[in-house]
Amino acid sequence: MKMKAVRFLGLHDVKIVDDMPIPVPTGEQVLIKVAGAGVCHSDLHVIDDGIVPGPFTLGHENAGYVEAMGESVKGFKKGDAVVYMVLGDVGIVSHANNLLRTTVITMRVRLQVED
């Protein structure tokens, strides 16, 4: 199975990639199915000024639903609505013969969703 991502490839070079491998969360990692994403001014600085080298996936202010969790995650279940902000890069992992940047979710807030 694959996912779609907005990838920064280099200065002024951004592409929507439809065939990114879906990472499998482990430990305290949470996989979020993004329902809404914002474009932040820092994303624009990356695209227009190249302040960070690519390639990597853009977007760090998002809302969505818990899709899968690592074995150490507590207090969330699949389908929970969440918002999160990603700050920082904690390394690179090899997954399905591709290099993916891994990030830290610095804020997870459960949303109360009413019908």
PDB file of C-alpha atoms in Angstrom:
ATOM      1  CA  MET A   1       0.000   0.000   0.000  1.00  0.00           C
ATOM      2  CA  LYS A   2       1.228   3.524  -0.784  1.00  0.00           C
ATOM      3  CA  MET A   3       0.462   7.059   0.403  1.00  0.00           C
ATOM      4  CA  LYS A   4       0.530  10.543  -1.112  1.00  0.00           C
ATOM      5  CA  ALA A   5       2.987  13.176   0.150  1.00  0.00           C
ATOM      6  CA  VAL A   6       4.079  16.705  -0.757  1.00  0.00           C
ATOM      7  CA  ARG A   7       7.851  16.442  -1.137  1.00  0.00           C
ATOM      8  CA  PHE A   8      10.430  19.224  -1.109  1.00  0.00           C
ATOM      9  CA  LEU A   9      13.118  18.070  -3.535  1.00  0.00           C
ATOM     10  CA  GLY A  10      15.240  21.224  -3.690  1.00  0.00           C
ATOM     11  CA  LEU A  11      15.035  24.987  -4.081  1.00  0.00           C
ATOM     12  CA  HIS A  12      11.689  25.832  -5.790  1.00  0.00           C
ATOM     13  CA  ASP A  13      11.152  22.119  -6.494  1.00  0.00           C
ATOM     14  CA  VAL A  14       8.032  20.653  -4.816  1.00  0.00           C
ATOM     15  CA  LYS A  15       6.124  17.636  -6.097  1.00  0.00           C
ATOM     16  CA  ILE A  16       3.102  15.606  -5.028  1.00  0.00           C
ATOM     17  CA  VAL A  17       4.323  12.020  -4.854  1.00  0.00           C
ATOM     18  CA  ASP A  18       1.609   9.353  -5.031  1.00  0.00           C
ATOM     19  CA  ASP A  19       3.699   6.283  -4.282  1.00  0.00           C
ATOM     20  CA  MET A  20       5.407   6.841  -0.935  1.00  0.00           C
ATOM     21  CA  PRO A  21       5.634   3.700   1.192  1.00  0.00           C
ATOM     22  CA  ILE A  22       3.464   3.832   4.311  1.00  0.00           C
ATOM     23  CA  PRO A  23       5.717   3.563   7.367  1.00  0.00           C
ATOM     24  CA  VAL A  24       4.894   1.017  10.069  1.00  0.00           C
ATOM     25  CA  PRO A  25       4.974   2.655  13.523  1.00  0.00           C
ATOM     26  CA  THR A  26       6.968   1.003  16.321  1.00  0.00           C
ATOM     27  CA  GLY A  27       7.556   1.868  19.967  1.00  0.00           C
ATOM     28  CA  GLU A  28       5.914   5.201  20.765  1.00  0.00           C
ATOM     29  CA  GLN A  29       5.330   6.169  17.124  1.00  0.00           C
ATOM     30  CA  VAL A  30       1.840   6.937  15.817  1.00  0.00           C
ATOM     31  CA  LEU A  31       0.775   6.830  12.167  1.00  0.00           C
ATOM     32  CA  ILE A  32      -1.756   9.583  11.439  1.00  0.00           C
ATOM     33  CA  LYS A  33      -4.076   9.553   8.433  1.00  0.00           C
ATOM     34  CA  VAL A  34      -4.035  13.271   7.641  1.00  0.00           C
ATOM     35  CA  ALA A  35      -7.453  14.867   7.156  1.00  0.00           C
ATOM     36  CA  GLY A  36      -6.266  18.486   7.039  1.00  0.00           C
ATOM     37  CA  ALA A  37      -2.893  20.168   6.688  1.00  0.00           C
ATOM     38  CA  GLY A  38      -1.774  23.769   6.809  1.00  0.00           C
ATOM     39  CA  VAL A  39       0.969  25.533   4.926  1.00  0.00           C
ATOM     40  CA  CYS A  40       3.191  27.340   7.391  1.00  0.00           C
ATOM     41  CA  HIS A  41       5.450  30.305   6.646  1.00  0.00           C
ATOM     42  CA  SER A  42       8.418  28.063   7.469  1.00  0.00           C
ATOM     43  CA  ASP A  43       7.351  25.710   4.641  1.00  0.00           C
ATOM     44  CA  LEU A  44       7.466  28.689   2.283  1.00  0.00           C
ATOM     45  CA  HIS A  45      10.952  29.645   3.519  1.00  0.00           C
ATOM     46  CA  VAL A  46      12.120  26.102   2.821  1.00  0.00           C
ATOM     47  CA  ILE A  47      10.644  26.141  -0.698  1.00  0.00           C
ATOM     48  CA  ASP A  48      11.665  29.674  -1.682  1.00  0.00           C
ATOM     49  CA  ASP A  49      14.916  30.116   0.249  1.00  0.00           C
ATOM     50  CA  GLY A  50      16.224  26.562   0.589  1.00  0.00           C
ATOM     51  CA  ILE A  51      16.971  27.023   4.314  1.00  0.00           C
ATOM     52  CA  VAL A  52      16.942  23.224   4.799  1.00  0.00           C
ATOM     53  CA  PRO A  53      18.341  20.719   2.278  1.00  0.00           C
ATOM     54  CA  GLY A  54      15.901  18.241   0.738  1.00  0.00           C
ATOM     55  CA  PRO A  55      14.475  15.864  -0.014  1.00  0.00           C
ATOM     56  CA  PHE A  56      11.807  15.507   2.690  1.00  0.00           C
ATOM     57  CA  THR A  57       8.047  15.632   3.179  1.00  0.00           C
ATOM     58  CA  LEU A  58       6.596  19.078   3.866  1.00  0.00           C
ATOM     59  CA  GLY A  59       3.932  19.829   6.436  1.00  0.00           C
ATOM     60  CA  HIS A  60       4.160  19.913  10.194  1.00  0.00           C
ATOM     61  CA  GLU A  61       0.845  21.390  11.356  1.00  0.00           C
ATOM     62  CA  ASN A  62      -1.815  18.775  10.709  1.00  0.00           C
ATOM     63  CA  ALA A  63      -5.014  17.159  11.922  1.00  0.00           C
ATOM     64  CA  GLY A  64      -6.226  13.657  11.251  1.00  0.00           C
ATOM     65  CA  TYR A  65      -7.022  10.265  12.693  1.00  0.00           C
ATOM     66  CA  VAL A  66      -4.887   7.628  14.369  1.00  0.00           C
ATOM     67  CA  GLU A  67      -4.351   4.927  11.758  1.00  0.00           C
ATOM     68  CA  ALA A  68      -1.848   2.681  13.555  1.00  0.00           C
ATOM     69  CA  MET A  69       0.345   2.751  16.657  1.00  0.00           C
ATOM     70  CA  GLY A  70       3.551   1.252  17.966  1.00  0.00           C
ATOM     71  CA  GLU A  71       3.378  -1.243  20.795  1.00  0.00           C
ATOM     72  CA  SER A  72       4.279   1.327  23.502  1.00  0.00           C
ATOM     73  CA  VAL A  73       1.563   3.899  22.706  1.00  0.00           C
ATOM     74  CA  LYS A  74      -0.993   4.383  25.461  1.00  0.00           C
ATOM     75  CA  GLY A  75      -4.098   6.561  25.666  1.00  0.00           C
ATOM     76  CA  PHE A  76      -4.987   6.473  21.972  1.00  0.00           C
ATOM     77  CA  LYS A  77      -6.833   4.034  19.757  1.00  0.00           C
ATOM     78  CA  LYS A  78      -7.285   3.648  16.012  1.00  0.00           C
ATOM     79  CA  GLY A  79      -9.733   6.261  14.730  1.00  0.00           C
ATOM     80  CA  ASP A  80      -9.070   8.875  17.462  1.00  0.00           C
ATOM     81  CA  ALA A  81      -9.102  12.437  16.073  1.00  0.00           C
ATOM     82  CA  VAL A  82      -5.816  14.246  16.786  1.00  0.00           C
ATOM     83  CA  VAL A  83      -3.942  17.431  15.976  1.00  0.00           C
ATOM     84  CA  TYR A  84      -0.174  17.539  16.032  1.00  0.00           C
ATOM     85  CA  MET A  85       2.846  19.677  15.337  1.00  0.00           C
ATOM     86  CA  VAL A  86       6.173  18.261  14.217  1.00  0.00           C
ATOM     87  CA  LEU A  87       9.349  20.084  15.212  1.00  0.00           C
ATOM     88  CA  GLY A  88      12.716  18.676  14.310  1.00  0.00           C
ATOM     89  CA  ASP A  89      14.253  15.761  12.532  1.00  0.00           C
ATOM     90  CA  VAL A  90      15.399  12.767  14.562  1.00  0.00           C
ATOM     91  CA  GLY A  91      17.224  10.882  11.880  1.00  0.00           C
ATOM     92  CA  ILE A  92      16.784   8.870   8.739  1.00  0.00           C
ATOM     93  CA  VAL A  93      15.546   5.295   8.503  1.00  0.00           C
ATOM     94  CA  SER A  94      15.594   2.885   5.603  1.00  0.00           C
ATOM     95  CA  HIS A  95      12.135   1.654   4.623  1.00  0.00           C
ATOM     96  CA  ALA A  96      11.263  -0.261   1.476  1.00  0.00           C
ATOM     97  CA  ASN A  97      14.576   0.736  -0.139  1.00  0.00           C
ATOM     98  CA  ASN A  98      13.770   4.439   0.309  1.00  0.00           C
ATOM     99  CA  LEU A  99      15.232   6.897   2.786  1.00  0.00           C
ATOM    100  CA  LEU A 100      12.537   8.595   4.820  1.00  0.00           C
ATOM    101  CA  ARG A 101      13.076  11.303   7.374  1.00  0.00           C
ATOM    102  CA  THR A 102      11.548  10.472  10.721  1.00  0.00           C
ATOM    103  CA  THR A 103      10.132  13.204  12.875  1.00  0.00           C
ATOM    104  CA  VAL A 104       9.029  13.694  16.437  1.00  0.00           C
ATOM    105  CA  ILE A 105       5.390  14.439  17.163  1.00  0.00           C
ATOM    106  CA  THR A 106       5.780  17.144  19.774  1.00  0.00           C
ATOM    107  CA  MET A 107       2.117  17.685  20.508  1.00  0.00           C
ATOM    108  CA  ARG A 108      -0.775  15.229  20.433  1.00  0.00           C
ATOM    109  CA  VAL A 109      -4.173  16.478  21.523  1.00  0.00           C
ATOM    110  CA  ARG A 110      -7.305  14.378  21.530  1.00  0.00           C
ATOM    111  CA  LEU A 111     -10.176  16.211  19.849  1.00  0.00           C
ATOM    112  CA  GLN A 112     -13.751  15.866  20.992  1.00  0.00           C
ATOM    113  CA  VAL A 113     -15.666  15.278  17.780  1.00  0.00           C
ATOM    114  CA  GLU A 114     -19.436  15.647  17.950  1.00  0.00           C
ATOM    115  CA  ASP A 115     -21.861  14.388  15.330  1.00  0.00           C
TER     116      ASP A 115
END
